[in-house]
Short mmCIF file of C-alpha atoms in Angstrom, two decimals:
data_model
loop_
_atom_site.label_atom_id
_atom_site.label_comp_id
_atom_site.label_asym_id
_atom_site.label_seq_id
_atom_site.Cartn_x
_atom_site.Cartn_y
_atom_site.Cartn_z
CA PRO A 1 81.17 85.95 101.30
CA ASN A 2 84.26 83.84 102.08
CA GLY A 3 86.45 86.91 102.69
CA VAL A 4 88.45 86.85 99.45
CA LYS A 5 89.00 90.44 98.32
CA VAL A 6 88.85 91.36 94.64
CA ASN A 7 90.07 94.39 92.68
CA PHE A 8 89.23 94.71 88.98
CA LYS A 9 89.91 97.19 86.21
CA GLN A 10 88.74 96.77 82.62
CA THR A 11 91.18 98.11 80.02
CA ASN A 12 91.75 97.89 76.29
CA PHE A 13 95.48 98.70 76.37
CA ASP A 14 96.45 95.16 75.31
CA LYS A 15 93.85 93.44 73.14
CA ASN A 16 92.80 90.00 74.41
CA SER A 17 95.17 90.20 77.38
CA ILE A 18 94.30 89.76 81.07
CA SER A 19 96.77 89.83 83.96
CA MET A 20 96.25 88.94 87.60
CA VAL A 21 98.04 88.63 90.92
CA ALA A 22 96.74 87.01 94.10
CA SER A 23 98.56 88.08 97.29
CA PHE A 24 98.44 86.37 100.67
CA GLY A 25 100.44 85.65 103.79
CA THR A 26 103.57 87.18 105.31
CA GLY A 27 106.27 86.58 102.69
CA LYS A 28 109.95 86.88 103.59
CA ALA A 29 109.23 88.85 106.76
CA GLY A 30 107.55 85.79 108.28
CA MET A 31 110.21 83.28 107.21
CA PRO A 32 111.57 81.14 110.06
CA MET A 33 114.81 82.77 111.26
CA THR A 34 116.33 79.35 111.93
CA THR A 35 116.23 78.09 108.32
CA ILE A 36 118.56 79.99 106.00
CA GLY A 37 117.61 79.59 102.34
CA LEU A 38 114.05 78.36 102.84
CA ASP A 39 112.79 81.11 100.52
CA THR A 40 115.30 80.01 97.87
CA LEU A 41 114.00 76.44 97.89
CA ALA A 42 110.37 77.61 98.04
CA GLY A 43 110.82 79.82 94.99
CA ALA A 44 112.40 76.93 93.10
CA ILE A 45 109.91 74.18 93.89
CA PHE A 46 106.47 75.72 94.43
CA SER A 47 105.39 75.94 90.79
CA ALA A 48 107.75 73.19 89.62
CA GLY A 49 106.17 70.77 92.07
CA GLY A 50 102.87 70.85 90.25
CA LEU A 51 99.61 69.91 91.94
CA GLY A 52 98.49 67.04 94.11
CA LYS A 53 96.54 65.53 91.21
CA HIS A 54 98.94 66.46 88.41
CA SER A 55 102.72 66.64 88.18
CA SER A 56 104.28 69.59 86.35
CA ASP A 57 104.85 67.32 83.31
CA GLU A 58 101.19 66.29 83.33
CA LEU A 59 100.13 69.93 83.63
CA ARG A 60 102.19 70.86 80.58
CA THR A 61 100.36 68.18 78.61
CA ILE A 62 96.92 69.13 79.95
CA LEU A 63 97.45 72.85 79.34
CA ALA A 64 99.20 72.60 75.97
CA GLY A 65 97.86 75.20 73.57
CA ARG A 66 96.14 77.21 76.31
CA ASN A 67 97.27 80.64 77.47
CA VAL A 68 97.53 79.98 81.20
CA GLY A 69 100.22 79.72 83.83
CA VAL A 70 100.97 80.50 87.46
CA GLY A 71 104.13 82.09 88.82
CA PHE A 72 105.03 82.13 92.51
CA ASN A 73 106.83 85.04 94.17
CA ILE A 74 108.01 85.76 97.70
CA GLY A 75 107.80 89.46 98.50
CA ASP A 76 109.02 91.17 101.65
CA ASP A 77 105.62 90.97 103.37
CA SER A 78 103.46 88.70 101.21
CA PHE A 79 103.47 85.77 98.82
CA SER A 80 101.84 86.04 95.43
CA LEU A 81 100.55 83.86 92.62
CA SER A 82 100.40 85.61 89.27
CA GLY A 83 99.54 84.86 85.67
CA SER A 84 98.44 86.20 82.31
CA THR A 85 95.77 84.84 80.02
CA THR A 86 93.22 85.65 77.34
CA PRO A 87 89.44 86.17 77.64
CA LYS A 88 88.98 82.70 76.15
CA ASP A 89 91.09 81.06 78.86
CA LEU A 90 90.11 83.20 81.86
CA ASP A 91 88.08 80.42 83.48
CA LEU A 92 90.95 77.94 83.12
CA GLN A 93 93.50 80.45 84.42
CA LEU A 94 91.47 81.02 87.60
CA GLN A 95 90.94 77.27 87.97
CA LEU A 96 94.71 76.76 87.81
CA LEU A 97 95.42 79.57 90.29
CA THR A 98 92.81 78.17 92.68
CA ALA A 99 94.34 74.71 92.36
CA TYR A 100 97.75 76.06 93.40
CA LEU A 101 96.13 77.70 96.42
CA THR A 102 94.34 74.53 97.50
CA ASP A 103 96.41 71.62 96.19
CA PRO A 104 100.12 72.41 95.71
CA SER A 105 102.07 69.18 95.86
CA PHE A 106 105.56 70.17 97.15
CA ARG A 107 106.70 67.05 95.32
CA PRO A 108 110.09 65.57 96.35
CA GLU A 109 111.06 65.38 92.66
CA ALA A 110 111.00 69.18 92.45
CA GLU A 111 113.36 69.26 95.42
CA ARG A 112 115.61 66.68 93.73
CA GLN A 113 115.69 68.73 90.53
CA PHE A 114 116.68 71.83 92.51
CA LYS A 115 119.45 70.00 94.33
CA ALA A 116 120.75 68.49 91.09
CA MET A 117 121.30 72.07 89.89
CA LEU A 118 123.20 73.15 93.00
CA PRO A 119 126.74 72.42 91.72
CA LYS A 120 126.08 74.57 88.65
CA ILE A 121 124.45 77.34 90.72
CA TYR A 122 127.33 77.54 93.20
CA ALA A 123 129.98 77.35 90.49
CA GLN A 124 128.33 80.37 88.88
CA LEU A 125 128.19 82.25 92.19
CA LYS A 126 131.84 81.45 92.83
CA HIS A 127 133.01 82.71 89.44
CA THR A 128 130.75 85.70 88.77
CA GLU A 129 129.94 88.94 90.55
CA GLN A 130 126.49 87.58 91.51
CA GLY A 131 128.04 85.69 94.44
CA PRO A 132 129.63 88.71 96.16
CA LEU A 133 126.61 90.90 95.34
CA GLY A 134 124.45 88.51 97.36
CA LYS A 135 126.96 88.49 100.21
CA MET A 136 127.04 92.30 100.16
CA SER A 137 123.25 92.55 100.47
CA ALA A 138 123.28 90.19 103.46
CA TRP A 139 126.26 91.95 105.09
CA PHE A 140 124.52 95.34 104.91
CA VAL A 141 121.62 94.01 107.04
CA ASN A 142 123.98 92.30 109.50
CA ASN A 143 123.44 88.89 107.87
CA ASP A 144 119.81 88.64 108.91
CA PRO A 145 118.98 84.98 108.07
CA ARG A 146 116.11 86.02 105.78
CA PHE A 147 118.51 87.88 103.50
CA VAL A 148 121.38 85.38 103.43
CA PHE A 149 121.78 83.12 100.42
CA PRO A 150 122.47 79.63 101.78
CA SER A 151 125.79 77.86 101.49
CA GLU A 152 125.77 74.77 99.31
CA GLU A 153 125.69 72.58 102.43
CA GLN A 154 122.75 74.54 103.84
CA ALA A 155 120.89 74.28 100.53
CA LYS A 156 121.42 70.52 100.41
CA ALA A 157 119.93 70.19 103.91
CA LEU A 158 116.69 71.97 103.02
CA SER A 159 113.56 69.91 102.32
CA SER A 160 110.24 70.37 100.59
CA SER A 161 108.52 69.39 103.84
CA GLN A 162 109.99 72.52 105.47
CA VAL A 163 108.61 74.66 102.65
CA LYS A 164 105.21 73.01 103.02
CA ALA A 165 105.15 73.62 106.79
CA TRP A 166 105.94 77.31 106.22
CA ILE A 167 103.61 78.12 103.32
CA SER A 168 100.66 75.70 103.46
CA PRO A 169 98.86 77.26 106.46
CA GLN A 170 99.08 80.68 104.80
CA LEU A 171 97.69 79.33 101.53
CA THR A 172 94.68 78.04 103.41
CA HIS A 173 93.92 80.61 106.09
CA ASN A 174 95.57 84.01 105.55
CA SER A 175 93.85 86.99 103.96
CA LEU A 176 93.71 86.64 100.16
CA GLU A 177 93.41 89.56 97.76
CA ILE A 178 93.31 89.13 93.99
CA SER A 179 93.68 91.92 91.43
CA ILE A 180 92.67 91.46 87.79
CA VAL A 181 93.22 93.93 84.95
CA GLY A 182 92.67 93.69 81.22
CA ASP A 183 90.42 93.13 78.28
CA THR A 184 87.33 91.62 79.89
CA SER A 185 84.19 92.73 81.73
CA ILE A 186 83.25 92.78 85.39
CA ASP A 187 80.38 90.36 84.71
CA THR A 188 82.72 87.85 83.08
CA VAL A 189 85.20 88.12 85.93
CA GLN A 190 82.49 87.69 88.57
CA ALA A 191 81.17 84.60 86.82
CA ALA A 192 84.66 83.06 86.66
CA LEU A 193 85.43 83.92 90.29
CA SER A 194 82.14 82.49 91.53
CA LYS A 195 83.28 79.04 90.40
CA THR A 196 86.85 79.35 91.71
CA LEU A 197 88.12 81.71 94.43
CA ALA A 198 84.61 82.51 95.69
CA ALA A 199 84.06 78.80 96.30
CA LEU A 200 87.01 78.52 98.71
CA PRO A 201 86.39 78.03 102.43
CA THR A 202 86.11 81.19 104.54
CA ARG A 203 89.44 82.91 105.14
CA ASN A 204 90.81 85.44 107.61
CA THR A 205 90.01 88.97 106.47
CA SER A 206 92.21 90.99 108.83
CA ASN A 207 94.96 92.99 107.14
CA ASP A 208 96.96 93.16 110.35
CA ILE A 209 99.10 90.03 110.10
CA PRO A 210 101.58 90.22 113.00
CA ILE A 211 105.17 89.68 111.95
CA GLU A 212 107.99 89.76 114.47
CA ASN A 213 111.52 90.91 113.77
CA ARG A 214 110.68 93.69 111.33
CA THR A 215 113.56 95.84 112.61
CA LEU A 216 116.93 95.14 110.96
CA THR A 217 120.42 95.99 112.17
CA ILE A 218 122.42 97.79 109.50
CA ALA A 219 126.20 97.91 109.03
CA LYS A 220 127.82 100.76 110.94
CA THR A 221 128.99 103.66 108.80
CA PRO A 222 131.26 105.03 107.53
CA THR A 223 132.85 101.77 106.49
CA GLU A 224 134.63 100.01 103.63
CA LYS A 225 134.22 96.41 102.57
CA THR A 226 135.69 94.21 99.83
CA PHE A 227 134.11 91.12 98.28
CA THR A 228 135.82 88.94 95.69
CA TYR A 229 135.04 86.20 93.20
CA GLN A 230 137.24 83.86 91.17
CA SER A 231 137.62 85.00 87.57
CA GLU A 232 140.20 85.83 84.92
CA ILE A 233 137.88 88.51 83.53
CA GLU A 234 138.89 92.02 84.54
CA LYS A 235 135.44 93.10 85.70
CA ALA A 236 134.83 94.90 88.98
CA ILE A 237 132.11 96.99 90.60
CA ALA A 238 132.37 100.02 92.84
CA ILE A 239 129.29 100.32 95.05
CA VAL A 240 128.37 102.87 97.69
CA LEU A 241 125.41 102.42 100.03
CA TRP A 242 123.98 105.18 102.17
CA LYS A 243 121.55 104.44 104.98
CA ALA A 244 118.18 106.05 104.24
CA ASP A 245 114.78 106.14 105.89
CA ASP A 246 112.36 103.26 105.69
CA ALA A 247 108.76 103.81 104.56
CA THR A 248 106.93 101.46 106.89
CA ASP A 249 104.54 104.33 107.53
CA ARG A 250 103.79 104.10 103.78
CA ASN A 251 104.99 107.68 103.21
CA LEU A 252 105.02 107.46 99.42
CA LYS A 253 105.80 111.16 99.11
CA LYS A 254 109.17 110.49 100.75
CA VAL A 255 109.70 107.47 98.48
CA ARG A 256 109.20 109.67 95.40
CA ARG A 257 111.53 112.39 96.64
CA ALA A 258 114.22 109.89 97.58
CA GLY A 259 113.93 108.49 94.06
CA LEU A 260 114.49 111.93 92.56
CA LEU A 261 117.48 112.51 94.82
CA ALA A 262 118.97 109.26 93.49
CA ASP A 263 118.23 110.44 89.93
CA ILE A 264 120.21 113.64 90.54
CA LEU A 265 123.13 111.66 91.97
CA ASP A 266 122.85 109.31 89.00
CA GLU A 267 123.23 112.24 86.59
CA ARG A 268 126.24 113.61 88.48
CA MET A 269 127.87 110.17 88.35
CA ARG A 270 127.24 109.92 84.62
CA VAL A 271 128.88 113.29 83.96
CA GLU A 272 131.85 112.75 86.28
CA LEU A 273 132.61 109.05 85.75
CA ARG A 274 131.63 108.40 82.16
CA GLU A 275 132.01 111.69 80.36
CA LYS A 276 134.90 113.33 82.24
CA LEU A 277 136.96 110.37 83.40
CA GLY A 278 135.82 107.54 81.13
CA GLU A 279 135.96 105.28 84.20
CA ALA A 280 132.61 103.55 83.84
CA TYR A 281 130.21 102.57 81.07
CA SER A 282 126.91 102.46 82.90
CA PRO A 283 126.97 103.90 86.43
CA PHE A 284 123.62 104.40 88.13
CA ALA A 285 122.04 105.31 91.46
CA ARG A 286 118.70 104.28 92.92
CA ALA A 287 116.75 104.67 96.16
CA SER A 288 115.05 101.82 97.99
CA LEU A 289 112.90 102.67 101.01
CA SER A 290 111.39 99.54 102.52
CA GLN A 291 107.68 99.51 103.31
CA THR A 292 108.12 96.33 105.38
CA PHE A 293 111.35 96.50 107.36
CA LYS A 294 112.69 99.22 109.62
CA ASN A 295 116.29 100.32 108.86
CA LYS A 296 116.42 98.55 105.47
CA GLY A 297 116.12 101.76 103.42
CA SER A 298 119.14 102.75 101.33
CA ILE A 299 120.43 104.73 98.40
CA MET A 300 122.82 102.76 96.22
CA ALA A 301 125.36 103.93 93.65
CA TYR A 302 126.66 101.22 91.30
CA SER A 303 129.54 101.61 88.87
CA PRO A 304 131.06 98.68 86.93
CA GLY A 305 134.58 99.07 85.56
CA LYS A 306 138.19 97.87 85.81
CA PRO A 307 139.50 96.37 89.08
CA ALA A 308 142.41 98.82 89.21
CA ASN A 309 139.99 101.75 89.30
CA THR A 310 137.43 100.47 91.81
CA GLU A 311 138.82 102.23 94.87
CA LYS A 312 139.26 105.50 92.98
CA VAL A 313 135.73 105.38 91.54
CA GLY A 314 134.22 104.54 94.93
CA LYS A 315 135.94 107.53 96.54
CA ILE A 316 134.73 109.82 93.74
CA ILE A 317 131.14 108.66 94.26
CA VAL A 318 131.37 109.26 98.01
CA GLU A 319 132.66 112.78 97.36
CA LEU A 320 129.98 113.49 94.74
CA ALA A 321 127.28 112.54 97.22
CA ASN A 322 128.93 114.42 100.08
CA THR A 323 129.06 117.57 97.95
CA LEU A 324 125.39 117.06 97.08
CA ALA A 325 124.60 116.77 100.79
CA LYS A 326 126.51 119.89 101.80
CA GLU A 327 125.88 122.19 98.83
CA GLY A 328 122.58 120.83 97.56
CA ALA A 329 121.24 120.23 94.07
CA THR A 330 120.25 123.01 91.69
CA GLN A 331 116.81 123.79 90.35
CA ASP A 332 118.08 122.97 86.88
CA GLU A 333 119.11 119.47 88.00
CA LEU A 334 115.72 118.86 89.58
CA ASP A 335 113.89 120.11 86.48
CA ARG A 336 115.98 117.88 84.19
CA CYS A 337 115.17 114.83 86.29
CA LEU A 338 111.48 115.69 86.58
CA LYS A 339 110.90 116.29 82.87
CA PRO A 340 111.36 112.67 81.70
CA LYS A 341 109.53 111.48 84.82
CA PHE A 342 106.32 113.21 83.73
CA GLY A 343 106.55 111.46 80.36
CA LEU A 344 106.88 108.09 82.08
CA LEU A 345 103.98 108.86 84.39
CA GLU A 346 101.70 109.65 81.48
CA LYS A 347 102.78 106.50 79.64
CA SER A 348 102.16 104.31 82.69
CA LEU A 349 98.46 105.17 82.72
CA ARG A 350 98.05 103.00 79.63
CA GLN A 351 99.97 100.02 80.99
CA ASN A 352 98.25 97.08 82.65
CA SER A 353 101.44 96.41 84.63
CA TYR A 354 101.19 99.81 86.33
CA TRP A 355 97.56 99.39 87.34
CA LEU A 356 98.12 95.83 88.52
CA GLY A 357 101.39 96.15 90.41
CA THR A 358 101.52 99.75 91.59
CA VAL A 359 97.87 100.61 92.16
CA MET A 360 95.65 97.54 92.58
CA ASP A 361 97.69 94.77 94.21
CA ARG A 362 96.82 94.72 97.95
CA SER A 363 94.98 98.03 97.67
CA GLN A 364 92.34 96.80 100.12
CA ALA A 365 95.02 95.81 102.61
CA TYR A 366 96.60 99.23 102.06
CA PRO A 367 93.88 101.68 100.89
CA ASP A 368 96.45 104.49 100.77
CA LYS A 369 97.68 103.00 97.48
CA ILE A 370 94.56 104.23 95.71
CA GLU A 371 94.88 107.77 97.04
CA ALA A 372 98.60 107.74 96.26
CA ALA A 373 97.75 106.89 92.64
CA ARG A 374 95.12 109.62 92.43
CA SER A 375 97.50 112.28 93.75
CA ARG A 376 100.67 110.94 92.10
CA ASP A 377 101.08 113.41 89.24
CA ALA A 378 100.14 116.43 91.36
CA ASP A 379 102.57 115.32 94.04
CA TYR A 380 105.46 115.04 91.60
CA ALA A 381 104.58 118.51 90.26
CA SER A 382 104.72 119.91 93.80
CA ILE A 383 108.21 118.64 94.65
CA THR A 384 110.53 121.46 95.68
CA LEU A 385 114.29 121.82 95.62
CA GLU A 386 114.25 122.39 99.37
CA GLU A 387 112.66 118.96 99.94
CA ILE A 388 115.29 117.24 97.80
CA ASN A 389 118.16 119.04 99.50
CA THR A 390 116.79 118.23 102.95
CA LEU A 391 116.92 114.52 102.09
CA ALA A 392 120.39 114.91 100.52
CA LYS A 393 121.69 116.50 103.73
CA LYS A 394 120.20 113.61 105.72
CA PHE A 395 121.21 110.67 103.55
CA CYS A 396 124.26 111.51 101.41
CA LEU A 397 126.92 112.60 103.90
CA LYS A 398 130.24 110.77 103.80
CA GLU A 399 129.84 109.54 107.39
CA ASN A 400 126.62 107.76 106.36
CA SER A 401 128.24 105.76 103.55
CA ALA A 402 129.46 102.20 103.08
CA ARG A 403 131.99 101.93 100.25
CA ILE A 404 132.13 98.46 98.72
CA SER A 405 134.48 96.94 96.18
CA ILE A 406 133.61 93.80 94.22
CA SER A 407 136.47 92.44 92.12
CA PRO A 408 138.06 89.20 90.87
CA SER A 409 140.49 87.70 93.36
CA LYS A 410 144.19 87.80 92.46
#
């Protein structure tokens, strides 16, 4: 009656195991554009801050020996609280999740603990490839503030009160949808929910949460860019990014086909770079079509190796993709990528994580998720070589690429 939406699936895949995720609000898309790094601080302090009535230390004592916990995540277009438990502790798990929805503390001590770690965090970013990888991701979307990792000075200036002002209203008012999967019954779940989430005040039920600034500006291509970090270790990464479509229309068929295109490129990279040239140990390619932001979609090729070879490897990857765009893949390549995919699809049907994350989470906000799950296997079986090659011709041309080198500074 209060507008909280519930999805439930009973399974026996993992004995005595129940998983859940509660999604709400606007996530990163709704982050204030004027406060770089607010999501970083929020992710660090939300759970660590404990509750209004109990600090995180007190919670550890209270919950010792019980199988409960709540994790906080900031997705592109929603926040989520998640956890796993047992049938015995289901009531307590939902009590804890409800408490984080209604009484998060945003304690200053959690902020102080985060800031005490900053010197270590920034030393690691300065001396490992993680620093330039973050800068690369921000650069590709024209340093949109929501995708920029803050400088140390910016991180020090952030406050828990800013996090509270951003998230608290969404905890209280925005549409809330919880998905629960595992070894329990619908009657048990309903009884537990009636005392927790069902007892919350009435919430908004509209799925249409307006978010401004969904359209990103992407780096112009073709282009080359170098990022460095301070290290004596001879470890570098050749990366190529190709602009691809977004999937804000929730065209999951295109998402699947883009993924298979990346799989074919991945296999060509493995043969050329690892087997023929011995230039890389674990190159890979993947597709990422955003369902939240326009222009954020990309295909990425990633190849770690020696600094002296980074430019050469990057050029090889660009040429491999350009050849794929102009000449197309073969039916044999598509078949070899599809065959293991069908095995993974079958296996996923007996995994709680698949049902929870891919099918159920926010399936009332986006009902197409259910139909996409029903038609998933048949859709993969229907994929044609022509469809793959059409996407290759659109995405993988040299003029659509950004070639990036990440290496230790001299």
